[in-house]
mmCIF file of C-alpha atoms in Angstrom:
data_model
loop_
_atom_site.group_PDB
_atom_site.id
_atom_site.type_symbol
_atom_site.label_atom_id
_atom_site.label_comp_id
_atom_site.label_asym_id
_atom_site.label_seq_id
_atom_site.Cartn_x
_atom_site.Cartn_y
_atom_site.Cartn_z
ATOM 1 C CA MET A 1 -8.130 -40.027 29.972
ATOM 2 C CA SER A 2 -11.095 -40.135 32.302
ATOM 3 C CA ASN A 3 -13.366 -43.058 33.092
ATOM 4 C CA THR A 4 -15.209 -41.033 35.719
ATOM 5 C CA ASP A 5 -18.946 -41.705 35.740
ATOM 6 C CA PRO A 6 -20.700 -38.417 35.092
ATOM 7 C CA THR A 7 -23.122 -37.037 37.617
ATOM 8 C CA PRO A 8 -26.647 -38.478 37.261
ATOM 9 C CA HIS A 9 -28.086 -34.947 37.167
ATOM 10 C CA ARG A 10 -29.303 -34.080 33.688
ATOM 11 C CA PRO A 11 -29.298 -30.293 33.346
ATOM 12 C CA ARG A 12 -31.740 -28.334 31.204
ATOM 13 C CA VAL A 13 -29.941 -27.695 27.924
ATOM 14 C CA ALA A 14 -30.417 -24.982 25.323
ATOM 15 C CA VAL A 15 -28.830 -25.813 21.977
ATOM 16 C CA ILE A 16 -28.188 -22.690 19.910
ATOM 17 C CA GLY A 17 -27.750 -23.644 16.259
ATOM 18 C CA TYR A 18 -29.082 -26.662 14.380
ATOM 19 C CA GLY A 19 -26.534 -27.553 11.734
ATOM 20 C CA SER A 20 -24.848 -30.938 11.536
ATOM 21 C CA GLN A 21 -23.348 -30.767 15.031
ATOM 22 C CA GLY A 22 -26.255 -28.834 16.521
ATOM 23 C CA ARG A 23 -28.774 -31.459 15.481
ATOM 24 C CA ALA A 24 -26.735 -34.259 17.069
ATOM 25 C CA HIS A 25 -26.153 -32.172 20.204
ATOM 26 C CA ALA A 26 -29.911 -31.709 20.521
ATOM 27 C CA LEU A 27 -31.236 -35.153 19.589
ATOM 28 C CA ASN A 28 -28.720 -37.264 21.509
ATOM 29 C CA PRO A 29 -29.157 -35.553 24.904
ATOM 30 C CA ARG A 30 -32.936 -35.577 24.468
ATOM 31 C CA ASP A 31 -32.799 -39.307 23.860
ATOM 32 C CA SER A 32 -30.585 -39.587 26.955
ATOM 33 C CA GLY A 33 -33.248 -37.982 29.127
ATOM 34 C CA PHE A 34 -32.176 -34.344 29.103
ATOM 35 C CA ALA A 35 -34.716 -31.539 28.730
ATOM 36 C CA VAL A 36 -33.535 -29.855 25.517
ATOM 37 C CA THR A 37 -34.694 -26.584 24.003
ATOM 38 C CA VAL A 38 -33.484 -25.435 20.605
ATOM 39 C CA GLY A 39 -32.888 -21.726 20.085
ATOM 40 C CA LEU A 40 -33.177 -20.539 16.475
ATOM 41 C CA ARG A 41 -34.339 -17.653 14.371
ATOM 42 C CA ALA A 42 -38.025 -18.152 13.636
ATOM 43 C CA GLY A 43 -38.951 -19.334 10.156
ATOM 44 C CA GLY A 44 -35.479 -20.321 9.006
ATOM 45 C CA PRO A 45 -34.751 -23.694 7.367
ATOM 46 C CA THR A 46 -33.058 -25.055 10.482
ATOM 47 C CA SER A 47 -36.063 -24.012 12.572
ATOM 48 C CA ILE A 48 -38.334 -26.035 10.315
ATOM 49 C CA LYS A 49 -35.972 -29.000 10.535
ATOM 50 C CA ALA A 50 -35.827 -28.838 14.338
ATOM 51 C CA MET A 51 -39.616 -28.728 14.592
ATOM 52 C CA ALA A 52 -39.821 -31.716 12.255
ATOM 53 C CA ASP A 53 -37.534 -33.526 14.713
ATOM 54 C CA GLY A 54 -40.065 -32.831 17.464
ATOM 55 C CA PHE A 55 -38.464 -29.866 19.217
ATOM 56 C CA SER A 56 -40.284 -26.860 20.536
ATOM 57 C CA VAL A 57 -38.197 -24.102 18.981
ATOM 58 C CA SER A 58 -37.687 -20.851 20.894
ATOM 59 C CA THR A 59 -35.875 -17.665 20.025
ATOM 60 C CA PRO A 60 -32.220 -17.897 21.079
ATOM 61 C CA ALA A 61 -32.844 -15.375 23.871
ATOM 62 C CA ASP A 62 -35.765 -17.331 25.326
ATOM 63 C CA ALA A 63 -33.930 -20.645 25.040
ATOM 64 C CA VAL A 64 -30.890 -19.245 26.845
ATOM 65 C CA ALA A 65 -32.942 -17.720 29.668
ATOM 66 C CA GLY A 66 -34.326 -21.029 30.901
ATOM 67 C CA ALA A 67 -31.237 -23.217 30.577
ATOM 68 C CA GLU A 68 -28.681 -24.577 33.005
ATOM 69 C CA VAL A 69 -26.360 -25.397 30.081
ATOM 70 C CA VAL A 70 -26.188 -23.279 26.930
ATOM 71 C CA ALA A 71 -24.503 -25.159 24.079
ATOM 72 C CA VAL A 72 -23.221 -22.802 21.375
ATOM 73 C CA LEU A 73 -23.277 -24.714 18.085
ATOM 74 C CA THR A 74 -23.325 -21.866 15.563
ATOM 75 C CA PRO A 75 -20.437 -21.192 13.142
ATOM 76 C CA ASP A 76 -17.300 -19.730 14.733
ATOM 77 C CA MET A 77 -17.536 -16.343 13.067
ATOM 78 C CA VAL A 78 -21.020 -15.484 14.376
ATOM 79 C CA GLN A 79 -20.483 -16.616 17.957
ATOM 80 C CA ALA A 80 -18.925 -13.441 19.353
ATOM 81 C CA GLU A 81 -21.842 -11.232 18.299
ATOM 82 C CA LEU A 82 -24.311 -13.905 19.405
ATOM 83 C CA TYR A 83 -22.719 -14.026 22.844
ATOM 84 C CA THR A 84 -22.647 -10.246 23.288
ATOM 85 C CA LYS A 85 -26.161 -9.517 22.014
ATOM 86 C CA VAL A 86 -28.125 -12.616 23.016
ATOM 87 C CA ILE A 87 -26.394 -14.989 25.397
ATOM 88 C CA GLU A 88 -24.745 -12.732 27.963
ATOM 89 C CA PRO A 89 -27.849 -10.566 28.613
ATOM 90 C CA ASN A 90 -30.090 -13.623 29.037
ATOM 91 C CA ILE A 91 -28.096 -16.494 30.486
ATOM 92 C CA THR A 92 -28.910 -17.311 34.108
ATOM 93 C CA GLN A 93 -26.329 -16.434 36.732
ATOM 94 C CA GLY A 94 -24.220 -19.482 37.530
ATOM 95 C CA ALA A 95 -25.244 -21.392 34.380
ATOM 96 C CA CYS A 96 -22.820 -23.309 32.200
ATOM 97 C CA LEU A 97 -21.699 -22.045 28.787
ATOM 98 C CA LEU A 98 -20.610 -24.896 26.527
ATOM 99 C CA PHE A 99 -18.710 -24.845 23.242
ATOM 100 C CA ALA A 100 -17.809 -27.581 20.771
ATOM 101 C CA HIS A 101 -14.722 -25.687 19.570
ATOM 102 C CA GLY A 102 -12.518 -23.373 21.593
ATOM 103 C CA PHE A 103 -11.710 -20.799 18.887
ATOM 104 C CA ASN A 104 -13.580 -17.765 20.228
ATOM 105 C CA VAL A 105 -12.696 -18.230 23.869
ATOM 106 C CA HIS A 106 -9.063 -19.092 23.183
ATOM 107 C CA TYR A 107 -8.505 -16.119 20.869
ATOM 108 C CA GLY A 108 -10.347 -13.671 23.103
ATOM 109 C CA GLN A 109 -13.331 -13.019 20.849
ATOM 110 C CA ILE A 110 -15.596 -14.088 23.703
ATOM 111 C CA THR A 111 -14.817 -13.256 27.326
ATOM 112 C CA PRO A 112 -17.405 -15.226 29.296
ATOM 113 C CA ARG A 113 -19.109 -13.589 32.223
ATOM 114 C CA ALA A 114 -17.260 -14.287 35.463
ATOM 115 C CA ASP A 115 -20.138 -16.086 37.187
ATOM 116 C CA LEU A 116 -20.479 -18.770 34.496
ATOM 117 C CA ASP A 117 -19.007 -22.221 34.234
ATOM 118 C CA VAL A 118 -17.372 -22.471 30.791
ATOM 119 C CA VAL A 119 -16.653 -25.883 29.260
ATOM 120 C CA LEU A 120 -15.932 -27.520 25.952
ATOM 121 C CA VAL A 121 -17.193 -30.866 24.646
ATOM 122 C CA ALA A 122 -15.917 -31.712 21.159
ATOM 123 C CA PRO A 123 -16.807 -35.013 19.484
ATOM 124 C CA LYS A 124 -14.047 -36.171 17.150
ATOM 125 C CA GLY A 125 -16.308 -36.604 14.179
ATOM 126 C CA PRO A 126 -18.990 -34.785 12.147
ATOM 127 C CA GLY A 127 -22.492 -34.416 13.541
ATOM 128 C CA ALA A 128 -24.102 -37.022 11.296
ATOM 129 C CA LEU A 129 -21.653 -39.626 12.592
ATOM 130 C CA VAL A 130 -22.208 -38.514 16.211
ATOM 131 C CA ARG A 131 -25.928 -39.106 15.729
ATOM 132 C CA ARG A 132 -25.598 -42.362 13.822
ATOM 133 C CA GLU A 133 -23.208 -43.948 16.316
ATOM 134 C CA PHE A 134 -25.427 -42.895 19.210
ATOM 135 C CA GLU A 135 -28.482 -44.476 17.596
ATOM 136 C CA ILE A 136 -26.799 -47.863 17.289
ATOM 137 C CA GLY A 137 -25.600 -47.789 20.896
ATOM 138 C CA ARG A 138 -22.036 -46.680 20.350
ATOM 139 C CA GLY A 139 -20.390 -43.287 20.585
ATOM 140 C CA VAL A 140 -17.872 -41.072 18.835
ATOM 141 C CA PRO A 141 -14.828 -40.314 21.038
ATOM 142 C CA ALA A 142 -14.786 -36.809 22.458
ATOM 143 C CA VAL A 143 -12.488 -34.391 24.210
ATOM 144 C CA TYR A 144 -13.621 -32.036 26.940
ATOM 145 C CA ALA A 145 -12.156 -29.043 28.752
ATOM 146 C CA VAL A 146 -12.938 -26.650 31.581
ATOM 147 C CA HIS A 147 -12.162 -22.954 31.113
ATOM 148 C CA GLN A 148 -14.027 -21.560 34.133
ATOM 149 C CA ASP A 149 -15.255 -23.555 37.125
ATOM 150 C CA ARG A 150 -17.328 -21.162 39.205
ATOM 151 C CA SER A 151 -19.702 -23.794 40.595
ATOM 152 C CA GLY A 152 -17.099 -26.417 41.429
ATOM 153 C CA ASN A 153 -19.064 -28.835 39.238
ATOM 154 C CA ALA A 154 -17.979 -27.745 35.759
ATOM 155 C CA GLU A 155 -16.146 -30.982 34.999
ATOM 156 C CA LYS A 156 -19.141 -33.039 36.115
ATOM 157 C CA LEU A 157 -21.404 -30.970 33.884
ATOM 158 C CA ALA A 158 -19.054 -31.443 30.924
ATOM 159 C CA LEU A 159 -18.944 -35.187 31.496
ATOM 160 C CA ALA A 160 -22.712 -35.396 31.936
ATOM 161 C CA TYR A 161 -23.180 -33.591 28.634
ATOM 162 C CA CYS A 162 -20.499 -35.753 27.022
ATOM 163 C CA ALA A 163 -22.417 -38.823 28.190
ATOM 164 C CA GLY A 164 -25.614 -37.332 26.823
ATOM 165 C CA ILE A 165 -24.245 -37.066 23.294
ATOM 166 C CA GLY A 166 -22.648 -40.522 23.483
ATOM 167 C CA GLY A 167 -19.023 -39.424 23.809
ATOM 168 C CA ALA A 168 -18.597 -40.943 27.257
ATOM 169 C CA ARG A 169 -19.325 -44.385 25.812
ATOM 170 C CA GLN A 170 -15.695 -44.077 24.790
ATOM 171 C CA ASN A 171 -12.999 -42.726 27.108
ATOM 172 C CA ALA A 172 -13.448 -38.962 27.092
ATOM 173 C CA ILE A 173 -10.062 -37.236 27.037
ATOM 174 C CA ARG A 174 -9.579 -34.101 29.108
ATOM 175 C CA THR A 175 -7.857 -31.301 27.206
ATOM 176 C CA THR A 176 -7.728 -27.500 27.324
ATOM 177 C CA PHE A 177 -9.348 -24.840 25.145
ATOM 178 C CA LYS A 178 -5.843 -23.990 23.893
ATOM 179 C CA GLU A 179 -4.905 -27.549 22.975
ATOM 180 C CA GLU A 180 -8.241 -28.365 21.331
ATOM 181 C CA THR A 181 -8.252 -25.185 19.278
ATOM 182 C CA GLU A 182 -4.644 -25.235 18.135
ATOM 183 C CA THR A 183 -4.490 -28.942 17.291
ATOM 184 C CA ASP A 184 -7.846 -28.815 15.506
ATOM 185 C CA LEU A 185 -6.760 -25.892 13.328
ATOM 186 C CA PHE A 186 -3.383 -27.480 12.648
ATOM 187 C CA GLY A 187 -4.935 -30.774 11.566
ATOM 188 C CA GLU A 188 -7.308 -28.999 9.201
ATOM 189 C CA GLN A 189 -4.666 -26.767 7.665
ATOM 190 C CA ALA A 190 -1.567 -28.937 7.464
ATOM 191 C CA VAL A 191 -2.990 -32.420 6.948
ATOM 192 C CA LEU A 192 -6.706 -33.079 6.598
ATOM 193 C CA CYS A 193 -7.948 -30.274 4.363
ATOM 194 C CA GLY A 194 -5.160 -27.941 3.257
ATOM 195 C CA GLY A 195 -2.356 -30.485 3.079
ATOM 196 C CA ALA A 196 -4.395 -33.302 1.547
ATOM 197 C CA THR A 197 -6.031 -31.061 -1.047
ATOM 198 C CA LYS A 198 -2.754 -29.540 -2.214
ATOM 199 C CA LEU A 199 -1.060 -32.951 -2.295
ATOM 200 C CA VAL A 200 -3.839 -34.416 -4.442
ATOM 201 C CA GLN A 201 -3.878 -31.426 -6.803
ATOM 202 C CA ALA A 202 -0.093 -31.431 -7.158
ATOM 203 C CA GLY A 203 -0.044 -35.155 -7.902
ATOM 204 C CA PHE A 204 -2.750 -34.738 -10.547
ATOM 205 C CA GLU A 205 -0.925 -31.802 -12.136
ATOM 206 C CA THR A 206 2.387 -33.710 -12.186
ATOM 207 C CA LEU A 207 0.884 -36.648 -14.074
ATOM 208 C CA VAL A 208 -1.093 -34.513 -16.536
ATOM 209 C CA GLU A 209 1.927 -32.297 -17.268
ATOM 210 C CA ALA A 210 3.906 -35.468 -18.028
ATOM 211 C CA GLY A 211 1.339 -36.443 -20.671
ATOM 212 C CA TYR A 212 -0.866 -38.908 -18.808
ATOM 213 C CA GLN A 213 -4.640 -38.829 -19.242
ATOM 214 C CA PRO A 214 -6.466 -36.613 -16.720
ATOM 215 C CA GLU A 215 -8.954 -39.407 -16.067
ATOM 216 C CA VAL A 216 -6.225 -41.846 -15.100
ATOM 217 C CA ALA A 217 -4.485 -39.189 -13.007
ATOM 218 C CA TYR A 218 -7.770 -38.520 -11.191
ATOM 219 C CA TYR A 219 -8.199 -42.188 -10.271
ATOM 220 C CA GLU A 220 -4.623 -42.537 -9.035
ATOM 221 C CA CYS A 221 -4.363 -39.297 -7.057
ATOM 222 C CA LEU A 222 -7.877 -38.656 -5.738
ATOM 223 C CA HIS A 223 -10.314 -41.519 -6.194
ATOM 224 C CA GLU A 224 -8.113 -44.189 -4.644
ATOM 225 C CA LEU A 225 -7.138 -41.969 -1.711
ATOM 226 C CA LYS A 226 -10.355 -43.040 0.039
ATOM 227 C CA LEU A 227 -9.191 -46.641 0.055
ATOM 228 C CA ILE A 228 -6.025 -45.718 1.943
ATOM 229 C CA VAL A 229 -7.812 -43.313 4.288
ATOM 230 C CA ASP A 230 -10.292 -46.058 5.222
ATOM 231 C CA LEU A 231 -7.376 -48.309 6.156
ATOM 232 C CA PHE A 232 -5.805 -45.546 8.254
ATOM 233 C CA TYR A 233 -9.153 -44.921 9.945
ATOM 234 C CA GLU A 234 -9.651 -48.564 10.870
ATOM 235 C CA GLY A 235 -6.191 -49.573 11.957
ATOM 236 C CA GLY A 236 -3.589 -46.913 11.341
ATOM 237 C CA VAL A 237 -0.465 -47.313 9.235
ATOM 238 C CA THR A 238 -0.248 -50.936 10.398
ATOM 239 C CA ARG A 239 -3.497 -51.838 8.657
ATOM 240 C CA MET A 240 -2.451 -50.051 5.491
ATOM 241 C CA HIS A 241 0.685 -52.194 5.316
ATOM 242 C CA GLU A 242 -1.435 -55.318 5.796
ATOM 243 C CA PHE A 243 -3.657 -54.529 2.806
ATOM 244 C CA ILE A 244 -1.400 -53.013 0.138
ATOM 245 C CA SER A 245 1.032 -54.858 -2.095
ATOM 246 C CA GLU A 246 4.714 -55.212 -1.293
ATOM 247 C CA THR A 247 5.461 -53.076 -4.339
ATOM 248 C CA ALA A 248 3.271 -50.295 -2.931
ATOM 249 C CA GLN A 249 4.873 -50.694 0.494
ATOM 250 C CA TYR A 250 8.417 -50.468 -0.858
ATOM 251 C CA GLY A 251 7.578 -47.449 -2.978
ATOM 252 C CA ALA A 252 5.930 -45.702 -0.037
ATOM 253 C CA LEU A 253 8.778 -46.447 2.345
ATOM 254 C CA THR A 254 11.518 -45.305 -0.029
ATOM 255 C CA ARG A 255 9.810 -42.414 -1.860
ATOM 256 C CA GLY A 256 7.363 -40.888 0.631
ATOM 257 C CA SER A 257 10.139 -38.817 2.176
ATOM 258 C CA TYR A 258 10.830 -37.257 -1.231
ATOM 259 C CA VAL A 259 7.528 -35.418 -0.819
ATOM 260 C CA VAL A 260 7.237 -35.012 2.944
ATOM 261 C CA ASP A 261 10.778 -33.969 3.784
ATOM 262 C CA ASP A 262 12.486 -31.572 6.185
ATOM 263 C CA ASN A 263 11.149 -28.601 4.233
ATOM 264 C CA THR A 264 7.592 -29.931 4.586
ATOM 265 C CA ARG A 265 8.090 -30.288 8.328
ATOM 266 C CA ALA A 266 9.478 -26.760 8.524
ATOM 267 C CA GLN A 267 6.393 -25.478 6.726
ATOM 268 C CA MET A 268 4.176 -27.439 9.124
ATOM 269 C CA ARG A 269 5.963 -25.798 12.042
ATOM 270 C CA LYS A 270 5.263 -22.433 10.390
ATOM 271 C CA VAL A 271 1.569 -23.299 10.118
ATOM 272 C CA LEU A 272 1.535 -24.259 13.797
ATOM 273 C CA ALA A 273 3.407 -21.109 14.839
ATOM 274 C CA GLU A 274 0.850 -18.899 13.060
ATOM 275 C CA ILE A 275 -1.922 -20.730 14.889
ATOM 276 C CA GLN A 276 -0.174 -20.441 18.246
ATOM 277 C CA ASP A 277 0.653 -16.734 17.987
ATOM 278 C CA GLY A 278 -2.803 -15.793 16.708
ATOM 279 C CA THR A 279 -1.736 -14.792 13.182
ATOM 280 C CA PHE A 280 -4.200 -17.160 11.520
ATOM 281 C CA ALA A 281 -7.065 -16.162 13.818
ATOM 282 C CA ARG A 282 -6.482 -12.450 13.208
ATOM 283 C CA GLN A 283 -6.349 -12.985 9.439
ATOM 284 C CA TRP A 284 -9.512 -15.063 9.376
ATOM 285 C CA ILE A 285 -11.458 -12.680 11.619
ATOM 286 C CA ALA A 286 -10.368 -9.708 9.479
ATOM 287 C CA GLU A 287 -11.247 -11.590 6.284
ATOM 288 C CA TYR A 288 -14.723 -12.411 7.553
ATOM 289 C CA LYS A 289 -15.394 -8.867 8.716
ATOM 290 C CA SER A 290 -14.262 -7.430 5.365
ATOM 291 C CA GLY A 291 -16.715 -9.531 3.379
ATOM 292 C CA ASN A 292 -14.721 -12.692 2.545
ATOM 293 C CA ALA A 293 -13.609 -11.596 -0.941
ATOM 294 C CA ASN A 294 -10.201 -13.292 -0.733
ATOM 295 C CA TYR A 295 -11.675 -16.405 0.873
ATOM 296 C CA GLN A 296 -14.304 -16.695 -1.867
ATOM 297 C CA ALA A 297 -11.698 -16.236 -4.611
ATOM 298 C CA LEU A 298 -9.422 -18.914 -3.136
ATOM 299 C CA LYS A 299 -12.328 -21.299 -2.700
ATOM 300 C CA GLN A 300 -13.502 -20.734 -6.271
ATOM 301 C CA ALA A 301 -10.001 -21.520 -7.554
ATOM 302 C CA ASP A 302 -10.214 -24.863 -5.771
ATOM 303 C CA LEU A 303 -13.643 -25.552 -7.262
ATOM 304 C CA ASP A 304 -12.405 -24.632 -10.756
ATOM 305 C CA HIS A 305 -9.254 -26.781 -10.614
ATOM 306 C CA PRO A 306 -8.974 -29.198 -13.572
ATOM 307 C CA ILE A 307 -9.160 -32.176 -11.215
ATOM 308 C CA GLU A 308 -12.691 -31.062 -10.322
ATOM 309 C CA VAL A 309 -13.715 -30.813 -13.968
ATOM 310 C CA THR A 310 -12.388 -34.317 -14.585
ATOM 311 C CA GLY A 311 -13.849 -35.641 -11.364
ATOM 312 C CA ARG A 312 -17.376 -34.430 -12.015
ATOM 313 C CA LYS A 313 -17.386 -36.245 -15.342
ATOM 314 C CA LEU A 314 -16.041 -39.492 -13.893
ATOM 315 C CA ARG A 315 -18.249 -39.473 -10.791
ATOM 316 C CA ALA A 316 -21.322 -39.182 -13.001
ATOM 317 C CA ALA A 317 -20.549 -42.727 -14.128
ATOM 318 C CA MET A 318 -20.212 -44.042 -10.542
ATOM 319 C CA PRO A 319 -23.802 -44.161 -9.236
ATOM 320 C CA TRP A 320 -22.763 -46.093 -6.135
ATOM 321 C CA LEU A 321 -21.157 -42.925 -4.770
ATOM 322 C CA GLY A 322 -24.666 -41.615 -4.162
ATOM 323 C CA ASP A 323 -25.294 -44.479 -1.731
ATOM 324 C CA ALA A 324 -22.827 -43.046 0.804
ATOM 325 C CA PRO A 325 -23.795 -40.210 3.169
ATOM 326 C CA GLN A 326 -22.011 -37.435 1.299
ATOM 327 C CA THR A 327 -22.072 -34.958 4.184
ATOM 328 C CA ASP A 328 -20.263 -37.519 6.300
ATOM 329 C CA ALA A 329 -17.650 -38.820 3.873
ATOM 330 C CA LYS A 330 -14.713 -38.524 6.249
ATOM 331 C CA ALA A 331 -16.459 -40.777 8.729
ATOM 332 C CA SER A 332 -16.700 -43.779 6.406
ATOM 333 C CA ALA A 333 -16.006 -46.989 8.251
ATOM 334 C CA SER A 334 -16.572 -49.677 5.631
ATOM 335 C CA ALA A 335 -14.043 -52.471 5.953
ATOM 336 C CA PRO A 336 -11.718 -52.586 2.919
ATOM 337 C CA LYS A 337 -10.545 -55.812 1.352
ATOM 338 C CA ALA A 338 -7.327 -56.435 -0.530
ATOM 339 C CA VAL A 339 -7.868 -57.143 -4.197
ATOM 340 C CA ALA A 340 -4.913 -57.629 -6.515
ATOM 341 C CA GLY A 341 -2.612 -55.878 -4.115
ATOM 342 C CA ARG A 342 -4.901 -52.889 -3.574
ATOM 343 C CA ALA A 343 -7.396 -52.017 -0.895
ATOM 344 C CA GLU A 344 -10.978 -52.068 -2.118
ATOM 345 C CA PRO A 345 -14.067 -51.165 -0.109
ATOM 346 C CA ALA A 346 -16.197 -54.089 0.921
ATOM 347 C CA SER A 347 -19.539 -54.278 -0.741
ATOM 348 C CA ALA A 348 -22.461 -53.093 1.355
#
């Protein structure tokens, strides 16, 4: 970890992209005193949104040309072409190229020009949370990395930027492009998105196949998962044990390893190996370039799963769900309370 105070110099920043992360990476540094330009295609919906937030929007090429730090906040799969066609021909010699995810640099899709500093600053939370925590005087923890240090000040620039978005209000952890990329992909695939989704669907299917009502299966395998995740988020496994019944604890301790066993761990190691050796990256890049037909089919199968049909019907009767910021669901931090042996979210 680093508690180093970042340099007081606030470099001119060009933010390329204005999605969830891009908006936070533009607004927070501006509020911290940085001169921020947003580079976007003219007339697009994100351009209109950025102008509504008070930014003078330039073309990406013009924004890049005047910046000391160029923050690339576009989706992974468009970054390589963006770098080749727009950033590299226009970025000032000796400037700093900044990423929020190391995918393209780590897997060789982008080879940054030799004269540039190249750094990574990755908040550990979605953009809406990064913005919200900044506005109330806190910050989302972040990791940072240095890939190229041509100026001798790349780490200071990364930390200054990290401070600008609020990440240095927590202890910023130094990492590498390799570690950030591989652990991020592994978490998404094995646990947070892939693993959790398949676990929930399999649990639902098991109960329905055994004759239980789909609605009850939905509540037990998906709806109540948020209650446990909130406890994990706030205080780890320790807090979960504090707020669930002894019956739930005993069942978890004695039966959890039925599901997550040595075979599961072997499969997780396989997932990690395919990330480490580039297999996943090559497959995803090839899929994107070929038009995403397989990706779209797999995604549609998820959206058509019976648990989604059941869930849409049940959620229609839960109007309070609309009160939560839906684009930021994983960042929920409401304090749960134990009710009848189960964790229940505190009322707002």
